[in-house]
Coordinates of N, CA and C in Angstrom, one line a residue:
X1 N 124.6 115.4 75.6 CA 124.7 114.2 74.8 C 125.6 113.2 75.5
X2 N 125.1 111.9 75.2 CA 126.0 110.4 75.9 C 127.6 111.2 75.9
X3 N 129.1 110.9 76.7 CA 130.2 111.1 76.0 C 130.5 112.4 76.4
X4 N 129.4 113.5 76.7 CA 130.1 114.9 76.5 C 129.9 115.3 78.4
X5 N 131.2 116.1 79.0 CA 130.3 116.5 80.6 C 129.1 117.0 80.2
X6 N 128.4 117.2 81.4 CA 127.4 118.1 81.9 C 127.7 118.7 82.8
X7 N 127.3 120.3 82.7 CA 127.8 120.8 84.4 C 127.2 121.7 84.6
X8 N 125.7 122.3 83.4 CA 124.7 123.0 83.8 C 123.7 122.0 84.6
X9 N 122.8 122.9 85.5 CA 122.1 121.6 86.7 C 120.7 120.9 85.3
X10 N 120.6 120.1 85.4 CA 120.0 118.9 84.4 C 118.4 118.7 85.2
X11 N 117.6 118.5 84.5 CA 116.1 118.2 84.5 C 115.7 117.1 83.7
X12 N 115.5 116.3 84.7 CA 115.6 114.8 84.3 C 114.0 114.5 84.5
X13 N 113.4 114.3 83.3 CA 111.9 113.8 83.0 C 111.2 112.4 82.8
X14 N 111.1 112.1 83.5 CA 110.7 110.1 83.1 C 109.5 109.8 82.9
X15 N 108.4 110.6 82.8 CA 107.2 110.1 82.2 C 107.2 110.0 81.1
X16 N 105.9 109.2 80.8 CA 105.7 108.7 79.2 C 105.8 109.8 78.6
X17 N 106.3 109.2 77.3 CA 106.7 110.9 76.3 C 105.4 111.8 76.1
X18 N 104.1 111.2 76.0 CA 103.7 112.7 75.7 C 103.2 113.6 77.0
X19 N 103.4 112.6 77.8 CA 102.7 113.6 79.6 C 104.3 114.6 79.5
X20 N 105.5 113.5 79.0 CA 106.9 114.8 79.7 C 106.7 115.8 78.5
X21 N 106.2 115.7 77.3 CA 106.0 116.9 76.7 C 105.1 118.2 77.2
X22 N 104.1 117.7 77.7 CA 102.7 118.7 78.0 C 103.6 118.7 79.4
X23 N 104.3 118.4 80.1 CA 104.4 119.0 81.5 C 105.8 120.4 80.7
X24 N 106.8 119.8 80.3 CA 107.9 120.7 80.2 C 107.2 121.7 79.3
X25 N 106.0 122.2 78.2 CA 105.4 122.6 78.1 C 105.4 124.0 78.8
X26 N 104.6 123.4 80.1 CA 103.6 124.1 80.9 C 105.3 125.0 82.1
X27 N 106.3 124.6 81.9 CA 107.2 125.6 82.3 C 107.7 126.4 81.9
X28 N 108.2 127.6 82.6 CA 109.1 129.1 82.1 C 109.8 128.7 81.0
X29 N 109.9 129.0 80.0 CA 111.1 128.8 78.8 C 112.0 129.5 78.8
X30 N 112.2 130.6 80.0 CA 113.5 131.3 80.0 C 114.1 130.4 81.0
X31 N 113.2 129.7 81.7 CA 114.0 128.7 82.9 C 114.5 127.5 82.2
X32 N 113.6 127.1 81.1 CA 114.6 125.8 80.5 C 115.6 126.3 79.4
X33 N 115.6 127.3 79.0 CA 116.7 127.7 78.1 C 118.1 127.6 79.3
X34 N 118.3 127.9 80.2 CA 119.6 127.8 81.4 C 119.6 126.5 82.1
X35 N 118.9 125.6 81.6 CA 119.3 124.2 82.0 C 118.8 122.8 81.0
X36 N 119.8 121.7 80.9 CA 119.8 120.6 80.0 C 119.0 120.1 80.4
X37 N 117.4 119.7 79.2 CA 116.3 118.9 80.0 C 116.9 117.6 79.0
X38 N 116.7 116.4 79.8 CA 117.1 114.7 79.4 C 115.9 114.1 79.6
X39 N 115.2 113.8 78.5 CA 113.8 113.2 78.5 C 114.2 111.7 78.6
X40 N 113.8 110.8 79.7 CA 113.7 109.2 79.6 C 112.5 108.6 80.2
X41 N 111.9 108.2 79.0 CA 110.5 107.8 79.8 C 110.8 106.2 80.6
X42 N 110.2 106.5 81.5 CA 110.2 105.1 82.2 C 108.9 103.9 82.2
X43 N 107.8 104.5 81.8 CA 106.6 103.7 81.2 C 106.4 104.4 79.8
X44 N 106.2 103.4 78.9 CA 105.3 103.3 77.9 C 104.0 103.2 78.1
X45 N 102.7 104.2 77.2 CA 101.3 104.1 77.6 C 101.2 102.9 76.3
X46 N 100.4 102.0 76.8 CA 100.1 100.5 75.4 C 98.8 100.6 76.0
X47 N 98.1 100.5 74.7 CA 96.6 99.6 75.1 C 96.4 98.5 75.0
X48 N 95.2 98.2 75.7 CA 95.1 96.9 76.6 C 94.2 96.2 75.6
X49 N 93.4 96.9 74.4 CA 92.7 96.1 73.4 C 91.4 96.1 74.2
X50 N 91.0 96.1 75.6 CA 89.7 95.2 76.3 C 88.4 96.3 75.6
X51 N 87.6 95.4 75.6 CA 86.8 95.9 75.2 C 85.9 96.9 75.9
X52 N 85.4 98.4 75.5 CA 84.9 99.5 76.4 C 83.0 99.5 76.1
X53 N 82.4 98.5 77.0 CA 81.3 98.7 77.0 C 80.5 99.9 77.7
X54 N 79.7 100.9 77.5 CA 79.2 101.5 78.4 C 77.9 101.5 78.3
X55 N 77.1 101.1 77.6 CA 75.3 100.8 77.2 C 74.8 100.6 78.5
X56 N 75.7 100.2 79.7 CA 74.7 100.0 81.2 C 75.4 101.1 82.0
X57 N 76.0 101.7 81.5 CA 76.6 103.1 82.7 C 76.1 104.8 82.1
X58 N 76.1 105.3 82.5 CA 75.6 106.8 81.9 C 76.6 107.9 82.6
X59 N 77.8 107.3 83.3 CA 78.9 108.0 83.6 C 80.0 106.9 84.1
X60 N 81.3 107.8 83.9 CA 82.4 107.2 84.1 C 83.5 107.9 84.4
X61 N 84.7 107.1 85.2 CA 85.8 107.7 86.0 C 87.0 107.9 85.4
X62 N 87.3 108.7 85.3 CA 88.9 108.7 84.7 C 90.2 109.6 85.7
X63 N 90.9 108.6 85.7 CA 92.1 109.3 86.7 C 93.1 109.6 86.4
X64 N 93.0 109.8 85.1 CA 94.5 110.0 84.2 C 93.9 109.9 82.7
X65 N 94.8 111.5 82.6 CA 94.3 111.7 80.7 C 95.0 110.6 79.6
X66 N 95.6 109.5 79.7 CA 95.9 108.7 79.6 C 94.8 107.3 79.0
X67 N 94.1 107.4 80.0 CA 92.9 106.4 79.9 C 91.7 107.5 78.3
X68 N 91.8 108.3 78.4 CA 90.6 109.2 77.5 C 90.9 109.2 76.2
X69 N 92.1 108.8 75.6 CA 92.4 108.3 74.4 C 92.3 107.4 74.0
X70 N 92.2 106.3 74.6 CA 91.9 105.1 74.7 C 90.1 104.7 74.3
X71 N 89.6 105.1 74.8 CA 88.1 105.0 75.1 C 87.4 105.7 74.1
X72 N 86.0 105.3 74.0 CA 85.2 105.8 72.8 C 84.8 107.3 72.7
X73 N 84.5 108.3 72.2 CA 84.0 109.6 72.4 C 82.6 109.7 73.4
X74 N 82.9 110.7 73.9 CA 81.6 110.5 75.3 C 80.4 111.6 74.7
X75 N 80.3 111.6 74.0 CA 78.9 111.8 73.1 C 78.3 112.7 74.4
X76 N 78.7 114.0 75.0 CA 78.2 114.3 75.8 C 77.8 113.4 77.1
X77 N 78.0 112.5 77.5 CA 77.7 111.9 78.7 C 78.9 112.3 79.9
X78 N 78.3 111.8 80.7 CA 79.3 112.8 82.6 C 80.9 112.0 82.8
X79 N 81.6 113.0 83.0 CA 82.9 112.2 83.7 C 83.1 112.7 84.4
X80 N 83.7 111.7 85.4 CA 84.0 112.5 87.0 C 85.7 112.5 86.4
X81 N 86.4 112.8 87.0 CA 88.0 113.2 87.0 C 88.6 113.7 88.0
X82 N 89.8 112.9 88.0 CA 90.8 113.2 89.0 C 91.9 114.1 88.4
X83 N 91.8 115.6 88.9 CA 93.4 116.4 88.1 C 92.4 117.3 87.2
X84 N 92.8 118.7 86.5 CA 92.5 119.4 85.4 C 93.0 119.0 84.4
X85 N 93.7 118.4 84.0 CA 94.2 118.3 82.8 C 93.7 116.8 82.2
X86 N 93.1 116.0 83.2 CA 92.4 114.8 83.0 C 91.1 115.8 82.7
X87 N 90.4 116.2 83.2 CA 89.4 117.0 82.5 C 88.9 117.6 81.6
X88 N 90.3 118.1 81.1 CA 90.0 118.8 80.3 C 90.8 118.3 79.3
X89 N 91.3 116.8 79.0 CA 91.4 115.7 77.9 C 89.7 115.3 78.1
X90 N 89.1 115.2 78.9 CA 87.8 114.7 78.8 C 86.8 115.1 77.7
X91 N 87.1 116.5 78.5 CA 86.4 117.5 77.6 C 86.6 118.0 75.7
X92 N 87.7 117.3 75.8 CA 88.2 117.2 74.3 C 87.8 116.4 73.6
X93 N 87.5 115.2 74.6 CA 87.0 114.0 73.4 C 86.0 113.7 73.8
X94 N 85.0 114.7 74.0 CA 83.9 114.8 74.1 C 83.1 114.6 75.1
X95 N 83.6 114.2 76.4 CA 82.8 114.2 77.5 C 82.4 115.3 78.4
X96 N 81.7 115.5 79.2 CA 81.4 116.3 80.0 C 81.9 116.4 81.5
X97 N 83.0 116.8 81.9 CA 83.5 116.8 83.0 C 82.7 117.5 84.0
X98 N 81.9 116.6 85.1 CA 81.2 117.1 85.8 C 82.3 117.8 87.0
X99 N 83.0 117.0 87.4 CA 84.1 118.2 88.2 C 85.8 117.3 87.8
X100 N 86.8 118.0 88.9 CA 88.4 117.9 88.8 C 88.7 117.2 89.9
X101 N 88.7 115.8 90.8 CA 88.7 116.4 91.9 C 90.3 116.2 92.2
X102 N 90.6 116.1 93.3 CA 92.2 116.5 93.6 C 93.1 115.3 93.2
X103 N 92.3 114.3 94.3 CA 92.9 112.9 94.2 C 91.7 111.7 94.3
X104 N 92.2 110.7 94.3 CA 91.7 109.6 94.3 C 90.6 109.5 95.6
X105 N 91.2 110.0 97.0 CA 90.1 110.5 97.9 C 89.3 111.3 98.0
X106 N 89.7 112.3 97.2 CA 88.8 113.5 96.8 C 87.3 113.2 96.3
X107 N 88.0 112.3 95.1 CA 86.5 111.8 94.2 C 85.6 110.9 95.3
X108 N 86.5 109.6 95.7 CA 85.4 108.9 96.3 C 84.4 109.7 97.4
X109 N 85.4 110.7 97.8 CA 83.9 111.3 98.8 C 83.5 111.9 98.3
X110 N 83.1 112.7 97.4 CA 82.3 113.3 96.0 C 81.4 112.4 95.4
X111 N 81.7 111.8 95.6 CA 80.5 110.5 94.7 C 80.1 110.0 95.6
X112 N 80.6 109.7 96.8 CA 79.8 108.9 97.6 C 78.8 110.2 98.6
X113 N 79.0 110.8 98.2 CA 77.8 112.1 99.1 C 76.9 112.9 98.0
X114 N 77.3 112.5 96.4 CA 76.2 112.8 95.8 C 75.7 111.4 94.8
X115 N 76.2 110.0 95.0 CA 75.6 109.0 94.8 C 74.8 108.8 93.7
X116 N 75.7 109.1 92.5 CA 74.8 108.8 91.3 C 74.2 107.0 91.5
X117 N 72.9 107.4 90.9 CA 72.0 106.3 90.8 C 72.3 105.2 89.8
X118 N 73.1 105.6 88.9 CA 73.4 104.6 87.7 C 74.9 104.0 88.1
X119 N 75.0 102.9 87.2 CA 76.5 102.3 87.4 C 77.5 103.0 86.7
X120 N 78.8 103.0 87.4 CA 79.7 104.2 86.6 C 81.3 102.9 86.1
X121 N 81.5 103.3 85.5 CA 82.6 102.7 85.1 C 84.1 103.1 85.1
X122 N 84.8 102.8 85.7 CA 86.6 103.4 86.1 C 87.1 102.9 84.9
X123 N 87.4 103.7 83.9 CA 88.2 103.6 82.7 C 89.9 104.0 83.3
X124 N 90.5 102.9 83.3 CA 92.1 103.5 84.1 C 93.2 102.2 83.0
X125 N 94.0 102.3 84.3 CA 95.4 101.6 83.4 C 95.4 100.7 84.6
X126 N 96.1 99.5 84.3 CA 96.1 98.5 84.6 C 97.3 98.1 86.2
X127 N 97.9 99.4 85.9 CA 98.6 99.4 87.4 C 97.7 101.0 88.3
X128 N 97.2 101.2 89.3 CA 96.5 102.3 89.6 C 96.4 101.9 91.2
X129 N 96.3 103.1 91.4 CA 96.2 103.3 93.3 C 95.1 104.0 93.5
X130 N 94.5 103.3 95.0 CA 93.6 104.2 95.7 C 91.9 103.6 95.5
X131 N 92.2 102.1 95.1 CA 90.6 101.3 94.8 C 90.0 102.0 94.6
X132 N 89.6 103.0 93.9 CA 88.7 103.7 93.7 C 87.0 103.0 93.7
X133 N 86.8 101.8 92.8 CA 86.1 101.0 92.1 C 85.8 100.5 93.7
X134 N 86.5 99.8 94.2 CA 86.1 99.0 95.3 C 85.4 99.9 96.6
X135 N 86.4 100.8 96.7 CA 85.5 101.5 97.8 C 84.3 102.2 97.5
X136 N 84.3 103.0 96.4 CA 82.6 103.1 95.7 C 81.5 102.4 95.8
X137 N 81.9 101.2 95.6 CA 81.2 99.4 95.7 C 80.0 99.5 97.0
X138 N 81.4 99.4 97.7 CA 81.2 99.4 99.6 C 80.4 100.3 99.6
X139 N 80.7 101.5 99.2 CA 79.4 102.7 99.3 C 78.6 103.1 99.0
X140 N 78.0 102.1 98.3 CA 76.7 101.8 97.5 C 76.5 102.2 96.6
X141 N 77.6 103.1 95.4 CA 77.9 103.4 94.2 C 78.7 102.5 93.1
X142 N 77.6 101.2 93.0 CA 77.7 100.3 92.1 C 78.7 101.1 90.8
X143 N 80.4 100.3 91.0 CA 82.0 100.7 89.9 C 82.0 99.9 89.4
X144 N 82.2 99.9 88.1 CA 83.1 98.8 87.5 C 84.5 99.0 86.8
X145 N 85.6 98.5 87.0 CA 86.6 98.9 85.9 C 86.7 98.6 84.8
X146 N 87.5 99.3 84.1 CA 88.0 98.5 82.6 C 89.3 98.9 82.3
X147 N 90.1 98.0 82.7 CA 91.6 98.8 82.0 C 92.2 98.5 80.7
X148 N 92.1 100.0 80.4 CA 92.3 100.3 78.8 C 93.6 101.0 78.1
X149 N 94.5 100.6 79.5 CA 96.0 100.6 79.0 C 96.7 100.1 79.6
X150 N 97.8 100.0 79.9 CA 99.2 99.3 80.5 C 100.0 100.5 80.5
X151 N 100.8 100.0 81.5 CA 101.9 100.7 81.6 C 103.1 100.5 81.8
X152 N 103.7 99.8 80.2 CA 105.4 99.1 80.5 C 106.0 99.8 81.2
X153 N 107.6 98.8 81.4 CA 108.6 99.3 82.0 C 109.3 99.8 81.0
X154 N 110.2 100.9 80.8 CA 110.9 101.1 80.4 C 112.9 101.4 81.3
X155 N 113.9 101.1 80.5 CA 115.0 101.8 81.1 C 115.5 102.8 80.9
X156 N 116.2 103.5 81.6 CA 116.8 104.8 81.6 C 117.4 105.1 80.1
X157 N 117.4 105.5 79.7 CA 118.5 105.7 78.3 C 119.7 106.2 78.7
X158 N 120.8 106.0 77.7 CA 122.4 106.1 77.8 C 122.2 107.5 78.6
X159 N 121.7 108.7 77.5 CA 121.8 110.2 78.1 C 121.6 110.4 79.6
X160 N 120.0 109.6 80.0 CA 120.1 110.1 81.3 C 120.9 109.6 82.4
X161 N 121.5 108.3 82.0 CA 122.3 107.5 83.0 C 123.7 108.5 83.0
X162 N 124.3 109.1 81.6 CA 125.1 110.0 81.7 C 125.2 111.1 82.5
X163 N 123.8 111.4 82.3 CA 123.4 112.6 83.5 C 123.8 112.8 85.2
X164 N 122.8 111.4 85.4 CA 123.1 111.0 86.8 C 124.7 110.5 87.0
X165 N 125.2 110.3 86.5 CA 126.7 109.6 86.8 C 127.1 111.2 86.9
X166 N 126.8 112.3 86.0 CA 127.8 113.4 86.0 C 127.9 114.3 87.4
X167 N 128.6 115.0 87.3 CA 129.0 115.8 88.6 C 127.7 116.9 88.6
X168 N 126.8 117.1 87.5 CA 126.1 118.1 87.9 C 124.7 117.9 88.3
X169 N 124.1 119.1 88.8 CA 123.1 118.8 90.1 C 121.9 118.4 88.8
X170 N 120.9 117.2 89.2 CA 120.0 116.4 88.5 C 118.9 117.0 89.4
X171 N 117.6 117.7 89.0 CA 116.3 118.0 89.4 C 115.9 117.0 88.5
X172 N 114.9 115.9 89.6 CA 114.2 114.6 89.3 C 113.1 114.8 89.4
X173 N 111.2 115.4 89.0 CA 110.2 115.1 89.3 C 109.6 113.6 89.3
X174 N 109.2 113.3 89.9 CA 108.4 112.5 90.2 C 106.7 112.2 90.0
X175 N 106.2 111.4 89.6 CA 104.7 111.6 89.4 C 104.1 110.2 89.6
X176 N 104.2 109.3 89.9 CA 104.3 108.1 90.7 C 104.7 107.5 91.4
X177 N 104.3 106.5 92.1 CA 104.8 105.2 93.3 C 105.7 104.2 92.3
X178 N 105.0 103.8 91.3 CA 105.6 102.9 90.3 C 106.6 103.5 89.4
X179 N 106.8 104.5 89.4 CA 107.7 105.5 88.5 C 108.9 105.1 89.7
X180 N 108.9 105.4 90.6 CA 109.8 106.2 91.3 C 110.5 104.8 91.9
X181 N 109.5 103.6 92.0 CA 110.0 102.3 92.6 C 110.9 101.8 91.4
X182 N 110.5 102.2 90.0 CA 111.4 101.5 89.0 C 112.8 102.0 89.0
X183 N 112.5 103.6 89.2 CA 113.7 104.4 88.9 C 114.6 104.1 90.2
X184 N 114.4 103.7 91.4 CA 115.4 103.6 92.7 C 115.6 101.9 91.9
X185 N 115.4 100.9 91.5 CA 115.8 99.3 91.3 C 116.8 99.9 90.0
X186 N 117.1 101.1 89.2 CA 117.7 101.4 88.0 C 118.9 102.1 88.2
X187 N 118.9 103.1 89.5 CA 119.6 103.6 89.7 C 119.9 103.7 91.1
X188 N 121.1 103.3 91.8 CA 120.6 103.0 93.2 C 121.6 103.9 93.9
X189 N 122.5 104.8 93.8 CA 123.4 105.7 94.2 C 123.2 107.1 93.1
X190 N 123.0 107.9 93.4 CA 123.1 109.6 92.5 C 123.6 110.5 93.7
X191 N 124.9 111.0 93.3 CA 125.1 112.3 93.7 C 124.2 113.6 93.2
X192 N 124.2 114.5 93.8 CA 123.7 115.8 93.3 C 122.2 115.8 92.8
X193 N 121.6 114.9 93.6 CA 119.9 114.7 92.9 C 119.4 114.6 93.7
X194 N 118.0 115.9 93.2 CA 117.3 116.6 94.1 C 115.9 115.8 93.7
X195 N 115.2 115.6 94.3 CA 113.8 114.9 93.7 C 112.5 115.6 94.2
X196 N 111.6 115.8 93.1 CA 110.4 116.7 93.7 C 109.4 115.4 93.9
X197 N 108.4 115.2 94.4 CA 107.5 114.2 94.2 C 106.4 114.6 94.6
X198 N 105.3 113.9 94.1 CA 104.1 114.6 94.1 C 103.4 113.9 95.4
X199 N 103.6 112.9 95.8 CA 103.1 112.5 97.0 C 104.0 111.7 97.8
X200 N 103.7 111.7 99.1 CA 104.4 111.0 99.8 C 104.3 109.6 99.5
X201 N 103.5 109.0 99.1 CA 103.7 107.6 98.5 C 104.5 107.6 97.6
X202 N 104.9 108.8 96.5 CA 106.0 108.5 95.9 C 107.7 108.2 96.4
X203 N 107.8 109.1 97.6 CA 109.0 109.0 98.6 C 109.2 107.6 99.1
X204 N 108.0 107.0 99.4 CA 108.2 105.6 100.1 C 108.4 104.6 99.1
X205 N 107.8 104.9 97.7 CA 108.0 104.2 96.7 C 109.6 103.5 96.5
X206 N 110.3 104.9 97.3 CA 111.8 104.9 96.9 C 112.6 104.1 97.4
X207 N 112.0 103.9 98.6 CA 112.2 102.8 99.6 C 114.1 103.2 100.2
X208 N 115.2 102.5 100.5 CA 116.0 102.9 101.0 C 117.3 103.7 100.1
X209 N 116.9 103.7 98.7 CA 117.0 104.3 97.8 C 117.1 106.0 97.4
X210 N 115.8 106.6 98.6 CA 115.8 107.7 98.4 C 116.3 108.5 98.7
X211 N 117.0 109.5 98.2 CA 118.2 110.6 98.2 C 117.8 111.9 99.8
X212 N 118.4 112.3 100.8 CA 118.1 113.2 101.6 C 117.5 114.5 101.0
X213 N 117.7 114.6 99.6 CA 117.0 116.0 99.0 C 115.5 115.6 98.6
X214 N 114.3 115.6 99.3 CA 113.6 115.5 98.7 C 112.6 116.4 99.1
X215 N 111.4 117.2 98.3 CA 110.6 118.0 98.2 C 109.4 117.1 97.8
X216 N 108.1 117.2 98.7 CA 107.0 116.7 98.1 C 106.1 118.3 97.9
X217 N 105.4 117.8 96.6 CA 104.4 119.3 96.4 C 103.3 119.3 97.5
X218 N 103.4 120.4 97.8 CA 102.4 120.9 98.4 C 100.2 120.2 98.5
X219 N 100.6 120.1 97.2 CA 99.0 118.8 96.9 C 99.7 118.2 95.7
X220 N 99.3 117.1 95.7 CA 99.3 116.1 94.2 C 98.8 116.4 93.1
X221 N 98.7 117.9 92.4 CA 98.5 118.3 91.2 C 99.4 118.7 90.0
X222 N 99.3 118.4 88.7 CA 100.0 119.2 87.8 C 101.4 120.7 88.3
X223 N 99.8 121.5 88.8 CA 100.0 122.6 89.1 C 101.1 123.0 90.0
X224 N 100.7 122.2 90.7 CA 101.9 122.3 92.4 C 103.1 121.6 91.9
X225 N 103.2 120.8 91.2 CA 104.4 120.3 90.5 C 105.3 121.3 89.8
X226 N 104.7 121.7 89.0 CA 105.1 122.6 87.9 C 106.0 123.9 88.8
X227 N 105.1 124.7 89.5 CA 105.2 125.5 90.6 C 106.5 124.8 91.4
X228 N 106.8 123.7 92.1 CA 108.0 123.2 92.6 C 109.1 123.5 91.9
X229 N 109.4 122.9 90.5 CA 110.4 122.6 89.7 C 110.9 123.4 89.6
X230 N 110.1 125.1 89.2 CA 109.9 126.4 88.8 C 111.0 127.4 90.4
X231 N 110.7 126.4 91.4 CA 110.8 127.3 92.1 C 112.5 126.5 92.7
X232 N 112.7 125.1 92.7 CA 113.8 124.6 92.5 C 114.8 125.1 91.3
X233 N 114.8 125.1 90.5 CA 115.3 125.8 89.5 C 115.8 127.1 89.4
X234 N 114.8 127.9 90.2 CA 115.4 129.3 90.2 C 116.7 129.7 91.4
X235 N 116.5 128.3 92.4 CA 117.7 128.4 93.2 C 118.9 127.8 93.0
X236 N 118.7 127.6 91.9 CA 120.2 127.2 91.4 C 121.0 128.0 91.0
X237 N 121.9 127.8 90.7 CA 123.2 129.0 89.8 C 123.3 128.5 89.0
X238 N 122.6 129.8 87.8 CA 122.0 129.4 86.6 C 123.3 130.6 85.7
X239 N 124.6 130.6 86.3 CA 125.7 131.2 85.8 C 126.1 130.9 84.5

């Protein structure tokens, strides 16, 4: 709490509140019972209002479970997807997740070597990496977008600024370029903070900002994230 030390090592979460819920979720609960988790989201998910036509597409892209609440029920029609857990929000609200793929490269060559015939539509958020839409275009898989959220800025709250100022060791995940660029312009010196990040564009995001402790996951998934934190965590002294 604001006011009080900290001196168990802290797990500092900055995604929008309900992604940091479903991730801290998906870890050991004997590993977060021995350390302070400080939830501060740094984007808010807002919708963008735009209107989601799909009467001229018969599939559509989603690269974040984010965008799938937003958008109309898929009455059984195909989604491609980037990540399982984008999937399988697909599959919840009723679409058909034709596959998962890793990343943003993943899919484009996945679609561009099985070349659906119809127009597909990138249902995403309004800041997004990796042109998905555009390079499809180019390869003769007629994209279109529609961004059906935003993604504010938010600031640190008192707690986790308390955190970071304190003497004890701060494990930071990471899950964006834009995450991780807001969080170095907010905080620009931390002792004792270790940062996992899911890709190396999140590292550069950091720009001169970024601390010598850093771990990138092994691939840009949930999975390998979770797996990092899990495995940071257990090397601490959890006394």
């Amino acid at each position: 709490m604001p006011g009080h030390p900290m001196t168990n090592p802290i797990l500092l979460i900055t995604r929008p509140k309900r992604s940091a819920e479903r991730f801290i979720a998906r870890l050991d609960p004997v590993l977060l019972t021995k350390v302070d988790v400080v939830l501060s989201p740094l984007l808010e998910i807002v919708p963008t209002q735009n209107p989601v036509n799909l009467d001229a597409a018969t599939a559509v892209i989603f690269t974040s479970a984010n965008a799938v609440s937003f958008c109309p029920q898929g009455q059984g029609r195909i989604a491609y997807c980037v990540g399982e857990q984008t999937a399988e929000a697909a599959n919840a609200h009723g679409w058909r997740s034709a596959f998962a793929a890793r990343d943003a490269d993943d899919l484009v060559a996945r679609l561009t070597a099985d070349a659906p015939r119809s127009r597909l539509v990138h249902l995403a958020g309004k800041h997004r990496r990796g042109e998905i839409a555009a390079r499809l275009t180019a390869n003769g898989v007629q994209t279109d977008v529609v961004e059906v959220y935003d993604q504010a800025l938010l600031s640190l709250t008192v707690e986790a600024q308390s955190a970071l100022a304190s003497e004890a060791r701060v494990l930071l995940p990471l899950f964006s370029p834009r995450t991780a660029g807001h969080f170095a312009a907010e905080f620009q010196s931390v002792q004792n903070l270790q940062i996992v990040a899911i890709s190396a564009a999140v590292v550069k995001a950091l720009g001169e900002n970024a601390p010598e402790d850093v771990i990138i996951a092994q691939a840009p998934t949930g999975k390998d994230m979770v797996q990092c934190i899990e495995k940071q965590l257990r090397t601490y002294s959890l006394a």
